[in-house]
Amino acid sequence: MALSIACPSLPVLPVIFSLLRAGLVEVDSVALLAENLEMTSDNSGNCLAWAARDKSGFLSPYTFNRRAVGKDDVSLKITHCGICYADVAYTSGTFGKAIYPVVPGHEIVGIVQEVGSEVQSFKVGDHVGVGAYVNSFKDCEYCNDDLEIHCSNGVVFTFNGLEEDGTVTKGGYSSFIVVHKRYCYRIPEDYPLSLAAPLLCAGITVYAPMIRHKMNQPGKSLGVIGLGGLGHLAVKFGKAFGLNVTVFSTSMSKKEEALNLLGADNFVVSSDKEQMKALDKSLDFIIDTASGDHPFDPYMSILKTAGILVLVGAPSEIKLAPLNLIFGMRTLTGSATGGTKQTQEMLDFCGAHKIYPEVEVIPIQYANEALERLIKKDVKYRFVIDIENSLN
């Protein structure tokens, strides 16, 4: 069912949202509605931001209105925001339909500037973070099990998502954000905010499956495929858990940093068949962070009996021989980001064990160049935007 709305008005937003959730209206119609409603918002509003207006993904200054702080809300002044590949994908419309203008960013950290009357867990001045989602049903099977990302009614993403009232969510390339207290996380005391930002997506994305599949057993062996924003944190978590860590990369150029900067125990060029063969049935676990298409059979053969490969990257397809699973009793599984409880646990773990991402801090004015460099994999290992000192 497609709707044609020439001049929508605000009261229809909840209706459109309900129809979208029920699958009775197409996202294109919602995008048209949002575009019509926001056409006049570029020169007014209480929140400064940078946004993409079309599929070019090009970002430029933009202003809009954040909602007022409700009784269960936390308002935080954003100091830093990490750049994730999702920022590229959604601003360009690669991951589904973009609802323009798109304000990207879901690795958000900042300082609490206001709290609602029912908020007891946060106070003004606290250092906090916001991750990949800002709402969920809160009372389904998965929300009750602290797995909100898998909410039965659909999670509300931090940007390019739809709130229950039909509001299009806008992310962390902005001066402040208002979120429900459930989706706000405390940053450990003395943890640098610029380094905390990547933990809110890249960090929890690898930490969650590592805990779920018991990859925190000292003495076990872990392979990490890909050494980017996610991969370098998987290595750091692996070493903190006491694992023997092997990095797999297509490029020999990353060997020195993998071993000396990140502390990996071994480095293997994945295209070298002899190196790969030498590792046959030697690893307990593998975290696959690579998003480009790559063969799976060589990695499945490296797993021990009952070994587990967790896919957190997003290749276009998976091809492997079923016998590689059957005769090795091996598991190939996937994982998205984590739930709220585990996200806070991960942040506390990083604070206690001094696990810090490797970042390149940039001003907001460099965001377009940073996105281009990210596409080219020209970053070590995460861009972080200094919102506080550059967005004005």
Short mmCIF file of C-alpha atoms in Angstrom, two decimals:
data_model
loop_
_atom_site.label_atom_id
_atom_site.label_comp_id
_atom_site.label_asym_id
_atom_site.label_seq_id
_atom_site.Cartn_x
_atom_site.Cartn_y
_atom_site.Cartn_z
CA MET A 1 0.00 0.00 0.00
CA ALA A 2 1.50 3.33 -1.04
CA LEU A 3 0.30 6.70 0.21
CA SER A 4 0.52 9.92 -1.73
CA ILE A 5 0.63 12.88 0.67
CA ALA A 6 0.87 16.30 -0.89
CA CYS A 7 0.56 18.40 2.23
CA PRO A 8 0.79 16.31 5.41
CA SER A 9 0.16 17.70 8.86
CA LEU A 10 1.56 16.70 12.24
CA PRO A 11 -1.56 14.84 13.55
CA VAL A 12 -1.14 12.14 10.89
CA LEU A 13 2.32 11.12 12.12
CA PRO A 14 1.18 8.52 14.67
CA VAL A 15 -1.19 7.03 12.09
CA ILE A 16 1.58 6.74 9.48
CA PHE A 17 3.90 5.22 12.07
CA SER A 18 1.31 2.57 13.00
CA LEU A 19 0.72 1.72 9.34
CA LEU A 20 4.47 1.41 8.74
CA ARG A 21 4.90 -0.92 11.72
CA ALA A 22 2.01 -3.03 10.44
CA GLY A 23 3.54 -3.21 6.96
CA LEU A 24 0.61 -1.38 5.40
CA VAL A 25 2.52 1.64 4.13
CA GLU A 26 5.85 1.94 2.35
CA VAL A 27 8.86 3.75 3.75
CA ASP A 28 8.87 5.98 0.65
CA SER A 29 5.64 7.56 1.85
CA VAL A 30 7.09 8.23 5.28
CA ALA A 31 10.19 9.73 3.71
CA LEU A 32 8.02 12.08 1.66
CA LEU A 33 6.07 13.03 4.77
CA ALA A 34 9.23 13.73 6.75
CA GLU A 35 10.74 15.74 3.92
CA ASN A 36 7.64 17.92 3.60
CA LEU A 37 7.47 18.50 7.34
CA GLU A 38 11.13 19.43 7.65
CA MET A 39 11.68 21.54 4.55
CA THR A 40 11.51 24.72 6.59
CA SER A 41 13.66 23.49 9.46
CA ASP A 42 17.10 24.30 8.03
CA ASN A 43 17.16 27.83 9.43
CA SER A 44 15.42 27.33 12.77
CA GLY A 45 15.53 24.97 15.68
CA ASN A 46 17.16 24.39 19.05
CA CYS A 47 19.75 21.84 17.89
CA LEU A 48 22.73 22.43 15.61
CA ALA A 49 23.77 19.54 13.39
CA TRP A 50 25.25 18.36 10.12
CA ALA A 51 22.94 16.42 7.83
CA ALA A 52 22.76 14.71 4.45
CA ARG A 53 19.91 15.92 2.21
CA ASP A 54 20.10 13.32 -0.56
CA LYS A 55 21.77 10.11 -1.74
CA SER A 56 25.05 11.87 -2.35
CA GLY A 57 25.48 11.56 1.41
CA PHE A 58 27.15 14.97 1.49
CA LEU A 59 26.87 16.56 4.93
CA SER A 60 26.30 20.26 5.60
CA PRO A 61 25.08 22.44 8.49
CA TYR A 62 21.47 21.95 9.56
CA THR A 63 19.24 22.93 12.48
CA PHE A 64 16.17 21.21 13.89
CA ASN A 65 14.16 20.89 17.08
CA ARG A 66 14.80 18.21 19.68
CA ARG A 67 11.86 17.21 21.85
CA ALA A 68 11.37 18.65 25.32
CA VAL A 69 12.72 16.59 28.21
CA GLY A 70 10.05 14.20 29.48
CA LYS A 71 9.81 12.74 32.98
CA ASP A 72 11.93 9.70 32.02
CA ASP A 73 14.35 11.51 29.71
CA VAL A 74 17.97 12.54 29.86
CA SER A 75 19.30 15.47 27.82
CA LEU A 76 23.00 15.42 27.13
CA LYS A 77 25.28 17.96 25.55
CA ILE A 78 27.23 15.97 22.97
CA THR A 79 31.00 16.30 23.23
CA HIS A 80 32.07 13.57 20.81
CA CYS A 81 30.57 11.19 18.25
CA GLY A 82 32.29 8.26 16.60
CA ILE A 83 31.95 7.59 12.87
CA CYS A 84 30.61 4.15 11.96
CA TYR A 85 30.16 2.65 8.49
CA ALA A 86 26.42 2.84 9.17
CA ASP A 87 26.82 6.61 8.81
CA VAL A 88 27.96 6.07 5.22
CA ALA A 89 25.32 3.46 4.47
CA TYR A 90 22.30 5.36 5.76
CA THR A 91 23.22 8.82 4.50
CA SER A 92 23.63 7.36 1.00
CA GLY A 93 20.54 5.15 1.24
CA THR A 94 22.56 1.94 0.88
CA PHE A 95 20.92 0.33 3.94
CA GLY A 96 17.24 0.71 3.05
CA LYS A 97 15.40 3.97 2.56
CA ALA A 98 16.95 7.09 4.02
CA ILE A 99 14.50 9.63 5.45
CA TYR A 100 16.18 12.91 4.56
CA PRO A 101 17.54 15.06 6.05
CA VAL A 102 19.62 12.38 7.79
CA VAL A 103 21.68 13.41 10.82
CA PRO A 104 23.97 10.39 11.34
CA GLY A 105 25.94 9.22 14.35
CA HIS A 106 25.25 6.52 16.94
CA GLU A 107 28.46 6.47 18.97
CA ILE A 108 27.51 9.39 21.17
CA VAL A 109 29.08 10.65 24.39
CA GLY A 110 28.55 13.81 26.34
CA ILE A 111 27.58 15.49 29.58
CA VAL A 112 24.13 15.45 31.17
CA GLN A 113 22.55 18.91 31.06
CA GLU A 114 19.01 18.08 32.21
CA VAL A 115 17.06 15.12 33.56
CA GLY A 116 13.35 14.36 33.86
CA SER A 117 11.48 14.28 37.16
CA GLU A 118 11.47 10.46 37.29
CA VAL A 119 15.18 10.01 36.53
CA GLN A 120 17.18 8.88 39.56
CA SER A 121 20.15 7.15 37.91
CA PHE A 122 21.65 10.23 36.27
CA LYS A 123 22.29 13.81 37.32
CA VAL A 124 23.48 17.01 35.68
CA GLY A 125 27.21 16.82 34.98
CA ASP A 126 27.41 13.05 34.58
CA HIS A 127 29.41 11.66 31.67
CA VAL A 128 27.10 9.45 29.60
CA GLY A 129 26.75 7.74 26.25
CA VAL A 130 24.08 6.74 23.72
CA GLY A 131 24.45 3.86 21.28
CA ALA A 132 22.74 2.49 18.18
CA TYR A 133 19.14 2.64 19.44
CA VAL A 134 17.05 4.98 21.55
CA ASN A 135 13.76 3.16 22.08
CA SER A 136 12.01 -0.19 22.04
CA PHE A 137 8.71 -1.67 23.18
CA LYS A 138 10.23 -2.21 26.67
CA ASP A 139 7.84 -5.05 27.59
CA CYS A 140 8.37 -7.87 25.10
CA GLU A 141 10.21 -11.17 25.58
CA TYR A 142 13.51 -9.70 24.45
CA CYS A 143 13.27 -6.33 26.14
CA ASN A 144 12.49 -8.11 29.40
CA ASP A 145 15.65 -10.15 28.87
CA ASP A 146 17.76 -7.01 28.30
CA LEU A 147 18.07 -7.75 24.58
CA GLU A 148 16.30 -4.62 23.38
CA ILE A 149 18.08 -4.64 20.02
CA HIS A 150 15.95 -7.72 19.20
CA CYS A 151 12.68 -6.13 20.39
CA SER A 152 9.64 -8.00 19.02
CA ASN A 153 7.99 -4.73 18.02
CA GLY A 154 11.11 -3.33 16.43
CA VAL A 155 13.85 -1.25 17.96
CA VAL A 156 14.05 2.50 17.23
CA PHE A 157 17.46 3.36 15.84
CA THR A 158 19.32 6.47 16.98
CA PHE A 159 19.09 8.04 13.53
CA ASN A 160 16.89 7.48 10.50
CA GLY A 161 14.42 5.68 12.75
CA LEU A 162 10.83 6.44 13.70
CA GLU A 163 9.63 7.17 17.22
CA GLU A 164 6.11 6.19 18.24
CA ASP A 165 4.80 9.67 17.47
CA GLY A 166 6.28 9.49 13.97
CA THR A 167 9.28 11.70 14.73
CA VAL A 168 12.32 10.84 12.63
CA THR A 169 15.28 10.21 14.92
CA LYS A 170 18.46 12.22 14.42
CA GLY A 171 21.88 11.18 15.59
CA GLY A 172 25.04 12.44 17.17
CA TYR A 173 26.41 14.79 14.53
CA SER A 174 24.54 17.36 16.58
CA SER A 175 24.88 19.59 19.62
CA PHE A 176 22.66 17.63 22.02
CA ILE A 177 20.25 14.72 22.23
CA VAL A 178 17.29 13.75 24.41
CA VAL A 179 16.81 10.04 25.17
CA HIS A 180 14.85 7.81 27.51
CA LYS A 181 16.96 6.95 30.57
CA ARG A 182 16.93 3.22 29.67
CA TYR A 183 19.08 3.88 26.59
CA CYS A 184 21.60 6.14 28.28
CA TYR A 185 24.81 4.70 29.71
CA ARG A 186 27.21 5.89 32.37
CA ILE A 187 30.79 6.42 31.17
CA PRO A 188 33.30 5.28 33.80
CA GLU A 189 34.93 8.00 35.85
CA ASP A 190 38.13 9.39 34.32
CA TYR A 191 37.52 7.55 31.01
CA PRO A 192 38.31 10.05 28.19
CA LEU A 193 35.10 10.92 26.35
CA SER A 194 36.84 11.01 22.97
CA LEU A 195 37.90 7.39 23.47
CA ALA A 196 34.57 6.24 24.90
CA ALA A 197 32.58 7.07 21.77
CA PRO A 198 33.57 4.02 19.63
CA LEU A 199 32.60 1.68 22.45
CA LEU A 200 28.91 2.54 21.95
CA CYS A 201 28.77 0.64 18.64
CA ALA A 202 32.07 -0.97 17.65
CA GLY A 203 32.86 -1.99 21.21
CA ILE A 204 29.56 -3.57 22.17
CA THR A 205 29.17 -5.20 18.74
CA VAL A 206 32.18 -7.44 19.39
CA TYR A 207 31.88 -7.66 23.19
CA ALA A 208 28.29 -8.98 23.17
CA PRO A 209 28.92 -12.17 21.14
CA MET A 210 32.20 -12.79 22.92
CA ILE A 211 30.36 -12.95 26.24
CA ARG A 212 27.37 -14.84 24.82
CA HIS A 213 29.60 -17.58 23.39
CA LYS A 214 31.96 -17.67 26.37
CA MET A 215 34.94 -16.28 24.54
CA ASN A 216 36.22 -14.94 27.84
CA GLN A 217 37.89 -18.14 29.05
CA PRO A 218 41.63 -17.57 29.69
CA GLY A 219 43.87 -19.83 27.68
CA LYS A 220 41.42 -20.34 24.81
CA SER A 221 42.29 -19.22 21.27
CA LEU A 222 40.58 -16.50 19.24
CA GLY A 223 40.88 -15.52 15.60
CA VAL A 224 39.92 -12.02 14.46
CA ILE A 225 39.13 -11.50 10.77
CA GLY A 226 39.63 -7.88 9.73
CA LEU A 227 41.50 -5.19 11.62
CA GLY A 228 39.31 -2.10 11.44
CA GLY A 229 37.13 -0.34 13.98
CA LEU A 230 35.50 -3.55 15.22
CA GLY A 231 38.44 -5.87 14.72
CA HIS A 232 40.97 -3.87 16.71
CA LEU A 233 38.59 -3.82 19.68
CA ALA A 234 38.00 -7.57 19.39
CA VAL A 235 41.77 -8.01 19.71
CA LYS A 236 41.87 -5.78 22.79
CA PHE A 237 38.97 -7.59 24.44
CA GLY A 238 40.52 -10.93 23.58
CA LYS A 239 43.78 -10.04 25.28
CA ALA A 240 41.95 -8.65 28.32
CA PHE A 241 40.09 -11.98 28.58
CA GLY A 242 43.39 -13.86 28.53
CA LEU A 243 42.98 -15.39 25.07
CA ASN A 244 45.65 -16.25 22.54
CA VAL A 245 44.72 -13.96 19.64
CA THR A 246 45.45 -14.44 15.95
CA VAL A 247 44.68 -11.65 13.48
CA PHE A 248 43.73 -12.48 9.89
CA SER A 249 44.18 -9.75 7.31
CA THR A 250 44.47 -9.45 3.56
CA SER A 251 47.29 -6.94 4.00
CA MET A 252 50.76 -7.58 5.41
CA SER A 253 50.95 -3.85 6.15
CA LYS A 254 48.91 -4.31 9.34
CA LYS A 255 51.22 -6.90 10.90
CA GLU A 256 53.37 -4.57 12.99
CA GLU A 257 50.44 -2.71 14.50
CA ALA A 258 48.49 -5.92 15.11
CA LEU A 259 51.36 -7.42 17.08
CA ASN A 260 53.02 -4.41 18.69
CA LEU A 261 50.25 -1.83 19.10
CA LEU A 262 47.25 -4.06 19.74
CA GLY A 263 49.07 -6.97 21.35
CA ALA A 264 47.94 -9.84 19.13
CA ASP A 265 49.94 -13.06 19.48
CA ASN A 266 49.92 -14.07 15.81
CA PHE A 267 49.33 -12.48 12.42
CA VAL A 268 48.28 -14.37 9.30
CA VAL A 269 47.82 -13.14 5.74
CA SER A 270 44.56 -14.85 4.83
CA SER A 271 45.48 -15.29 1.16
CA ASP A 272 48.56 -17.36 2.07
CA LYS A 273 47.30 -20.94 1.81
CA GLU A 274 50.30 -22.41 3.62
CA GLN A 275 49.85 -20.13 6.62
CA MET A 276 46.15 -20.95 6.73
CA LYS A 277 46.76 -24.70 6.41
CA ALA A 278 49.22 -24.61 9.29
CA LEU A 279 46.39 -23.45 11.58
CA ASP A 280 44.06 -26.33 10.72
CA LYS A 281 41.72 -27.15 13.65
CA SER A 282 43.60 -24.86 16.05
CA LEU A 283 41.19 -22.11 17.13
CA ASP A 284 38.31 -22.21 19.61
CA PHE A 285 36.63 -19.05 18.35
CA ILE A 286 36.64 -16.61 15.45
CA ILE A 287 35.13 -13.11 15.31
CA ASP A 288 34.57 -12.12 11.67
CA THR A 289 34.39 -8.33 11.29
CA ALA A 290 34.96 -8.22 7.52
CA SER A 291 32.15 -6.70 5.46
CA GLY A 292 33.65 -7.42 2.06
CA ASP A 293 32.87 -10.74 0.41
CA HIS A 294 35.32 -13.46 1.40
CA PRO A 295 35.48 -17.28 1.53
CA PHE A 296 34.29 -18.98 4.71
CA ASP A 297 35.50 -22.56 4.27
CA PRO A 298 39.18 -21.77 5.02
CA TYR A 299 38.17 -20.21 8.34
CA MET A 300 35.72 -22.98 9.29
CA SER A 301 38.55 -25.48 8.76
CA ILE A 302 40.70 -23.58 11.24
CA LEU A 303 38.15 -24.06 14.03
CA LYS A 304 38.51 -26.92 16.47
CA THR A 305 35.69 -29.42 16.92
CA ALA A 306 32.68 -27.50 18.30
CA GLY A 307 34.38 -24.22 17.43
CA ILE A 308 32.32 -21.07 16.86
CA LEU A 309 32.59 -18.38 14.17
CA VAL A 310 30.56 -15.25 14.87
CA LEU A 311 29.81 -12.92 11.98
CA VAL A 312 29.50 -9.24 12.90
CA GLY A 313 30.46 -7.84 9.48
CA ALA A 314 27.98 -7.75 6.61
CA PRO A 315 29.22 -9.44 3.42
CA SER A 316 26.69 -9.70 0.62
CA GLU A 317 26.58 -13.51 0.83
CA ILE A 318 27.87 -16.52 2.72
CA LYS A 319 29.10 -19.61 0.89
CA LEU A 320 30.52 -22.69 2.58
CA ALA A 321 30.53 -26.46 2.37
CA PRO A 322 27.96 -27.95 4.79
CA LEU A 323 30.38 -30.75 5.68
CA ASN A 324 32.66 -28.13 7.26
CA LEU A 325 29.91 -27.62 9.83
CA ILE A 326 28.68 -31.20 10.14
CA PHE A 327 31.91 -33.13 10.63
CA GLY A 328 33.48 -30.54 12.88
CA MET A 329 30.31 -29.92 14.90
CA ARG A 330 31.08 -26.27 14.23
CA THR A 331 28.80 -23.28 14.57
CA LEU A 332 28.43 -20.27 12.27
CA THR A 333 26.30 -17.56 13.83
CA GLY A 334 25.71 -13.83 13.66
CA SER A 335 25.34 -10.97 16.10
CA ALA A 336 24.20 -7.38 16.13
CA THR A 337 24.92 -4.85 18.86
CA GLY A 338 24.14 -5.71 22.48
CA GLY A 339 21.37 -4.96 24.96
CA THR A 340 21.36 -2.13 27.49
CA LYS A 341 22.56 -4.17 30.47
CA GLN A 342 25.46 -5.66 28.55
CA THR A 343 26.41 -2.28 27.07
CA GLN A 344 26.83 -0.84 30.55
CA GLU A 345 28.76 -3.95 31.58
CA MET A 346 31.08 -3.50 28.60
CA LEU A 347 31.73 0.16 29.44
CA ASP A 348 32.53 -0.73 33.04
CA PHE A 349 34.84 -3.53 31.88
CA CYS A 350 36.73 -1.11 29.62
CA GLY A 351 37.09 1.34 32.48
CA ALA A 352 38.35 -1.30 34.90
CA HIS A 353 40.81 -2.84 32.43
CA LYS A 354 41.87 0.39 30.71
CA ILE A 355 40.78 -0.75 27.28
CA TYR A 356 40.94 2.25 24.95
CA PRO A 357 40.07 2.36 21.23
CA GLU A 358 42.62 3.77 18.81
CA VAL A 359 41.07 6.93 17.37
CA GLU A 360 41.65 9.90 15.10
CA VAL A 361 39.83 12.95 16.48
CA ILE A 362 38.52 15.35 13.84
CA PRO A 363 36.37 18.51 13.66
CA ILE A 364 32.85 18.27 12.24
CA GLN A 365 34.00 20.26 9.21
CA TYR A 366 36.15 17.25 8.21
CA ALA A 367 33.25 14.79 8.36
CA ASN A 368 32.77 14.41 4.61
CA GLU A 369 36.45 13.68 4.06
CA ALA A 370 36.38 11.23 6.96
CA LEU A 371 33.47 9.32 5.43
CA GLU A 372 35.36 9.10 2.14
CA ARG A 373 38.44 7.83 3.93
CA LEU A 374 36.33 5.30 5.82
CA ILE A 375 35.03 3.91 2.52
CA LYS A 376 38.66 3.52 1.42
CA LYS A 377 39.57 1.90 4.78
CA ASP A 378 41.98 4.74 5.42
CA VAL A 379 41.57 5.09 9.18
CA LYS A 380 43.35 3.70 12.23
CA TYR A 381 41.03 2.70 13.71
CA ARG A 382 38.02 4.93 14.36
CA PHE A 383 37.21 8.53 13.52
CA VAL A 384 35.74 10.52 16.40
CA ILE A 385 34.20 13.94 15.82
CA ASP A 386 34.99 16.62 18.39
CA ILE A 387 31.46 18.00 18.48
CA GLU A 388 31.97 20.23 21.51
CA ASN A 389 34.80 22.27 20.02
CA SER A 390 33.82 22.36 16.34
CA LEU A 391 30.03 22.45 16.01
CA ASN A 392 28.92 26.03 16.46
#
